[in-house]
Structures are given as structure tokens and as C-alpha cells.
PDB file of C-alpha atoms in Angstrom:
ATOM      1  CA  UNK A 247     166.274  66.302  38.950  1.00 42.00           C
ATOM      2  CA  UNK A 248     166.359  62.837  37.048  1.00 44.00           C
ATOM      3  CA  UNK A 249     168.490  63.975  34.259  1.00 44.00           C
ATOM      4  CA  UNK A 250     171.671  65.235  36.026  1.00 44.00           C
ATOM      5  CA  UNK A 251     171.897  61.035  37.537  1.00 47.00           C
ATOM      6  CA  UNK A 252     170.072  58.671  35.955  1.00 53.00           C
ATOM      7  CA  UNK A 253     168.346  55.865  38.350  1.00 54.00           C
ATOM      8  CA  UNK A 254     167.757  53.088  35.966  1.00 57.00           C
ATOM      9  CA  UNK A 255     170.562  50.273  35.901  1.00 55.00           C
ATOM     10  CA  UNK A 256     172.526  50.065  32.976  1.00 55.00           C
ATOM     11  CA  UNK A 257     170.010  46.986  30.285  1.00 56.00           C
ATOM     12  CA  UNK A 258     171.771  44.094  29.278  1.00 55.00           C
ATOM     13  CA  UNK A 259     170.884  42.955  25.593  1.00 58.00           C
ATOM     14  CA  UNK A 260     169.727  39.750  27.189  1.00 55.00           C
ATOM     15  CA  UNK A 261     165.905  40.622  26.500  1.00 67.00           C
ATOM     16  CA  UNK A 262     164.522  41.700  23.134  1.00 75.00           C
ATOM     17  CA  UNK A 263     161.841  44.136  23.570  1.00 74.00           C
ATOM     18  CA  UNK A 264     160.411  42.652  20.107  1.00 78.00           C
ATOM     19  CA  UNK A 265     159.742  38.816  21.330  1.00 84.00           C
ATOM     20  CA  UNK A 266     157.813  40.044  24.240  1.00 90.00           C
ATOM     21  CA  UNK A 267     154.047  40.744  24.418  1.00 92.00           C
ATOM     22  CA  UNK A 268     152.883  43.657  25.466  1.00 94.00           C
ATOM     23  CA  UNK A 269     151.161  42.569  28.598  1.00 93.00           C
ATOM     24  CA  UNK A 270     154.973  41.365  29.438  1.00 93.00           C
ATOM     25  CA  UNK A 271     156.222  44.635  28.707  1.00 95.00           C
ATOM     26  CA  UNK A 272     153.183  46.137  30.773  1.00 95.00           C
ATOM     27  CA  UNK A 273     154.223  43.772  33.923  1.00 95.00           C
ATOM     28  CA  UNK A 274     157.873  44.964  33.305  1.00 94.00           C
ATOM     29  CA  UNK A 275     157.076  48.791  32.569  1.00 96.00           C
ATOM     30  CA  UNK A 276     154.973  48.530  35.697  1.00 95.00           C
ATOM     31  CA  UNK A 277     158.427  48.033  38.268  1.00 95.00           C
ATOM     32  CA  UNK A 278     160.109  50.234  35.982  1.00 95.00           C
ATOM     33  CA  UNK A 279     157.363  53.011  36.440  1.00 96.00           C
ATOM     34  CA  UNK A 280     156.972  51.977  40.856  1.00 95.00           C
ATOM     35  CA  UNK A 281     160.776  52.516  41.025  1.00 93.00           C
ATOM     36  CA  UNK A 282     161.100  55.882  39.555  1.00 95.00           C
ATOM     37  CA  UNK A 283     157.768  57.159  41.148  1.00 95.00           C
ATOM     38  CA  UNK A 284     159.883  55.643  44.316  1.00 92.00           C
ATOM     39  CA  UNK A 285     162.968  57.481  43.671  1.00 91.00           C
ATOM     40  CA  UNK A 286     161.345  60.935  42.951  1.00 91.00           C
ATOM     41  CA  UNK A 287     159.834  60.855  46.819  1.00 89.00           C
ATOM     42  CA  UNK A 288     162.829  59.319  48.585  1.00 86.00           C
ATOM     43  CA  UNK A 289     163.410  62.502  49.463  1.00 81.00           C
ATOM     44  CA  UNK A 290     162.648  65.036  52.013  1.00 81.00           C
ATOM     45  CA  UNK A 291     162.860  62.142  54.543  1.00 78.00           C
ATOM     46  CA  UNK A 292     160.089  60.791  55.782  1.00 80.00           C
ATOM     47  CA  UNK A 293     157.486  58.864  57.705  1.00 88.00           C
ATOM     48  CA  UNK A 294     157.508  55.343  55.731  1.00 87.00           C
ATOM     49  CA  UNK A 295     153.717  55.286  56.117  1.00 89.00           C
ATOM     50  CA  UNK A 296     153.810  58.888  54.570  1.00 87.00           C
ATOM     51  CA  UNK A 297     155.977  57.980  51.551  1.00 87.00           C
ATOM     52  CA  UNK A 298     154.035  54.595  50.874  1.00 89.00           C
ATOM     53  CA  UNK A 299     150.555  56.849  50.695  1.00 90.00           C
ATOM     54  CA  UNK A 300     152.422  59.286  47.994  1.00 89.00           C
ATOM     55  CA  UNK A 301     153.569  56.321  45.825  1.00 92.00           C
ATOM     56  CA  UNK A 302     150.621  54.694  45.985  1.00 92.00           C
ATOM     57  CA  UNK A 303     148.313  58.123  44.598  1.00 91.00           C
ATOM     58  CA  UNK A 304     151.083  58.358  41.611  1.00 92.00           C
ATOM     59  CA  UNK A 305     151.643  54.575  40.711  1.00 94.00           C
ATOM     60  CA  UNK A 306     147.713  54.115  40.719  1.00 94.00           C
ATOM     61  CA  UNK A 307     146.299  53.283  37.019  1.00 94.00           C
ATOM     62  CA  UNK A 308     144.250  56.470  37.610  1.00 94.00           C
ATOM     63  CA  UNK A 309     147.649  58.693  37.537  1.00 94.00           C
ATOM     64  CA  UNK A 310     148.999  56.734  34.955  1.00 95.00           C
ATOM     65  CA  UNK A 311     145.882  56.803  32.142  1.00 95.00           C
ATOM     66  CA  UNK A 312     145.908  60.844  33.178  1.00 94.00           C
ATOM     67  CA  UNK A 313     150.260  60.777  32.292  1.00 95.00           C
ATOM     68  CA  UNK A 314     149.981  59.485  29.277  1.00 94.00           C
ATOM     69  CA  UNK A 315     147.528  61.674  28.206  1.00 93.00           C
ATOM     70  CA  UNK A 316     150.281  64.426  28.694  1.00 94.00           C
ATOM     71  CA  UNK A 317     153.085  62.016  27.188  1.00 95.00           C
ATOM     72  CA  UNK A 318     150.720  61.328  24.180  1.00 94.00           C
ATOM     73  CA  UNK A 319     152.156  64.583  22.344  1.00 95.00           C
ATOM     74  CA  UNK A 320     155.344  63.553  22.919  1.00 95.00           C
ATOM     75  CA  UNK A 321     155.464  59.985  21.489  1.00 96.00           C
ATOM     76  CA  UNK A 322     156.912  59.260  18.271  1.00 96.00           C
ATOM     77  CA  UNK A 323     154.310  56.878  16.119  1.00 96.00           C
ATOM     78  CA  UNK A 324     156.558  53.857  16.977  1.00 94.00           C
ATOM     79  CA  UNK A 325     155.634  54.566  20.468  1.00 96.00           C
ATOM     80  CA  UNK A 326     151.868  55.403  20.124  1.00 97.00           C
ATOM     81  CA  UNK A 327     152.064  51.847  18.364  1.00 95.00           C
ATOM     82  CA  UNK A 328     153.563  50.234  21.569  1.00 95.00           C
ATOM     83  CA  UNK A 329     151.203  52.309  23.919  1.00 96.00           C
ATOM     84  CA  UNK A 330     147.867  50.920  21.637  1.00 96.00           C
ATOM     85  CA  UNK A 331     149.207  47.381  21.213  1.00 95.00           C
ATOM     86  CA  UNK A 332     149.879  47.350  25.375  1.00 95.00           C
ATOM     87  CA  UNK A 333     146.052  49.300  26.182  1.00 94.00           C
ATOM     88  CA  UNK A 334     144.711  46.514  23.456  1.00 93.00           C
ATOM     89  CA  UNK A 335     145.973  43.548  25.164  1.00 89.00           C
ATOM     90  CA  UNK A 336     144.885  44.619  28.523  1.00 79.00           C
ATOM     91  CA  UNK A 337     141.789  42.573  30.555  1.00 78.00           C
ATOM     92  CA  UNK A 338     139.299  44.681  32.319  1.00 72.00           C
ATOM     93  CA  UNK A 339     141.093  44.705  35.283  1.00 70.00           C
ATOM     94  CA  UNK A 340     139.960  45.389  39.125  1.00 72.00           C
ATOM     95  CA  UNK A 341     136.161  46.384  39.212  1.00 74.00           C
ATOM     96  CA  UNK A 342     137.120  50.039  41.098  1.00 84.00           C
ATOM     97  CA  UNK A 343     138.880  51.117  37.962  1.00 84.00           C
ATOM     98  CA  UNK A 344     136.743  51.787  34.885  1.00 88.00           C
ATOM     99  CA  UNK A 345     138.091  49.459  31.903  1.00 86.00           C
ATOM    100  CA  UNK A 346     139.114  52.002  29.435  1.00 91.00           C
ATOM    101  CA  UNK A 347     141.614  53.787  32.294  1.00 92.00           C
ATOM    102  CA  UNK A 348     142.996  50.241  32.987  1.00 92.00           C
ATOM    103  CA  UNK A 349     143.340  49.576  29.348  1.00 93.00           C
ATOM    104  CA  UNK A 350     145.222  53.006  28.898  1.00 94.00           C
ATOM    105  CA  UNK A 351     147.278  52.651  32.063  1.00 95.00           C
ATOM    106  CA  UNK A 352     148.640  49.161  30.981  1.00 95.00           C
ATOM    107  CA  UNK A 353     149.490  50.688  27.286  1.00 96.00           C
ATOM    108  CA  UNK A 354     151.648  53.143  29.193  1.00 97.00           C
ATOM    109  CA  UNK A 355     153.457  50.650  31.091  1.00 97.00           C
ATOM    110  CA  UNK A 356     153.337  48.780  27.927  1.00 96.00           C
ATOM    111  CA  UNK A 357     155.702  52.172  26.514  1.00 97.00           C
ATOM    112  CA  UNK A 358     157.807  52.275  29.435  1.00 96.00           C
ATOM    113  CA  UNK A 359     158.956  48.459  29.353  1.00 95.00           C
ATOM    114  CA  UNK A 360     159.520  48.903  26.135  1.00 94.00           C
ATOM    115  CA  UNK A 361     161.547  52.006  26.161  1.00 94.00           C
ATOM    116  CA  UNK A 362     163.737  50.437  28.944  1.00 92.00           C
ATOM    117  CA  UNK A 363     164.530  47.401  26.799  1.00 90.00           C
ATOM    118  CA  UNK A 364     165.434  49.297  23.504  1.00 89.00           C
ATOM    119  CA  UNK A 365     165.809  53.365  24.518  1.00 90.00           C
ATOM    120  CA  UNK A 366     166.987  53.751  28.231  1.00 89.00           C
ATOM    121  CA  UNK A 367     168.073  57.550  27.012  1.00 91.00           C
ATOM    122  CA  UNK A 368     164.423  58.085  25.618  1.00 94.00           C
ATOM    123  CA  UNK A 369     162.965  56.328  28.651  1.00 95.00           C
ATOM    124  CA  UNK A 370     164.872  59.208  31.028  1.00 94.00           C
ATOM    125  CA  UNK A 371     163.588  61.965  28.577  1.00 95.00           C
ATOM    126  CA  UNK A 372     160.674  60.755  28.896  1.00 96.00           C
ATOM    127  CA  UNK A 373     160.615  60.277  32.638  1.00 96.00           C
ATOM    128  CA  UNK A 374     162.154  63.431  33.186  1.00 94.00           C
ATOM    129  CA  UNK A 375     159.114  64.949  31.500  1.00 95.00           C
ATOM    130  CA  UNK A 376     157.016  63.145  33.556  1.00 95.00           C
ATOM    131  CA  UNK A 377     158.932  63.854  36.555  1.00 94.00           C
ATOM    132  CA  UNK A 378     158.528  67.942  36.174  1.00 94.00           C
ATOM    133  CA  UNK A 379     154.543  67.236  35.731  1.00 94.00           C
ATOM    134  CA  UNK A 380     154.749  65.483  38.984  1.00 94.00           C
ATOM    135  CA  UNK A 381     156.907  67.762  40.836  1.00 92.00           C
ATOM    136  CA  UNK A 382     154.862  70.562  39.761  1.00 93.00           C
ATOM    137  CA  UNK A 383     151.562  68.947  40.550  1.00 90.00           C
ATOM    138  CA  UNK A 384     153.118  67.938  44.064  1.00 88.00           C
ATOM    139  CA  UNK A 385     153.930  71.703  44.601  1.00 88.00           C
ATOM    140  CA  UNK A 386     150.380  72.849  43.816  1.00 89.00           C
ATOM    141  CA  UNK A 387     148.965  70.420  46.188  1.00 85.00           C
ATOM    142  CA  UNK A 388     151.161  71.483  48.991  1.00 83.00           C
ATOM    143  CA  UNK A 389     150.498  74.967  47.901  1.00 84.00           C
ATOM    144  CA  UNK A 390     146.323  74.592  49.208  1.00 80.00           C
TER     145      UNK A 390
END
């Protein structure tokens, strides 16, 4: 589990989190969300073609509209006011995702740039949460 190592590299105070928009902390959030969807299904080993499709179904703006909807509870207002100022500033996006899941998806990136810039502890207590939804989803799937 994510909270006995954390993955994420220790954040310089380089960047402020403030002077950013939020579609730049949407295009950061989005590596910071691919590499921990990445590091939860390093492992078993496997097929790289096999891996790649299991990323790809959890790192899809589909997945990530539905996780915030179960990290929505969760957020403090400051971060509700990142998520809406990240889903606000969002375009349509591609035409095989309905606008208002692109829009929601990029507010939740939005939250996890910005949590990596100015909370790296709430950004793993907040992945880890995510993490166990995952894992448990995972485990249902295989469970069919």
C-alpha cells in the first residue's frame, strides 16, 4: 500500500501552486495522477501490453470524473475551490468524451497538481484513498 512508501519525489518550493492557472495545474496533476495509477500496477509482473491496457482504463477522464465523485466528500472547501476553478477552465475536450466529464476530470487533476505543489502529505492521503477504491474495484473485476 501507498502509505507505508510514498512514490512522489520530495517538491522543491521552486513553483507556487498560487501563480499557476488551473489548466497548468490540470496538465501537471495529469503526470502526477499517470504516475501513481502507474505505480499501483507495476506489480504482479506483467505483459507490457497488459499493463499499458490497465493504465489506460484508470487514467481515462471517464475514471477520473467517476474518482472525484468519491473524493468529493473528502475535500476540504479550499479544495472543492481548486477542483471548480480547474473543471471551469477546462475546453470541451475530445468529441468521445461528453464535456461535463472532461470538465470534471480536468478539475480533479486541477486538485491533484495543486495538492502536490502545496500538500504532498494530503496528496498521499488522498491517493491512498483513491488507491483502496481502485484496488478494490480491480478485485471485483477479477472476481467475475
Amino acid at each position: 500500500m501507498m502509505a507505508s512508501a510514498p512514490f512522489l519525489p520530495i517538491v522543491s518550493d521552486a513553483i507556487a501552486a498560487q501563480r499557476l492557472s488551473p489548466s497548468a495545474l490540470a496538465y501537471f496533476g495529469d503526470a502526477v495522477y499517470e504516475l501513481f495509477i502507474r505505480f499501483i500496477f507495476l506489480t504482479p509482473p506483467q505483459r507490457i501490453n497488459a499493463y499499458h491496457h490497465q493504465v489506460v482504463a484508470h487514467v481515462r477522464a471517464e475514471s477520473q470524473a467517476r474518482y472525484m465523485d468519491i473524493l468529493w466528500p473528502h475535500c476540504t472547501a479550499a479544495e472543492l475551490t481548486i477542483f471548480r476553478q480547474g473543471r471551469n477552465a477546462a475546453a470541451d475536450g475530445p468529441k468521445r468524451v461528453p464535456a461535463k466529464i472532461y470538465r470534471q476530470a480536468t478539475g480533479f487533476e486541477a486538485l491533484l497538481g495543486y495538492l502536490y505543489l502545496t500538500d504532498p502529505q494530503r496528496l498521499q492521503d488522498v491517493l491512498a484513498l483513491l488507491e483502496q477504491h481502485i484496488r478494490a474495484e480491480v478485485a471485483a473485476a477479477e472476481s467475475l
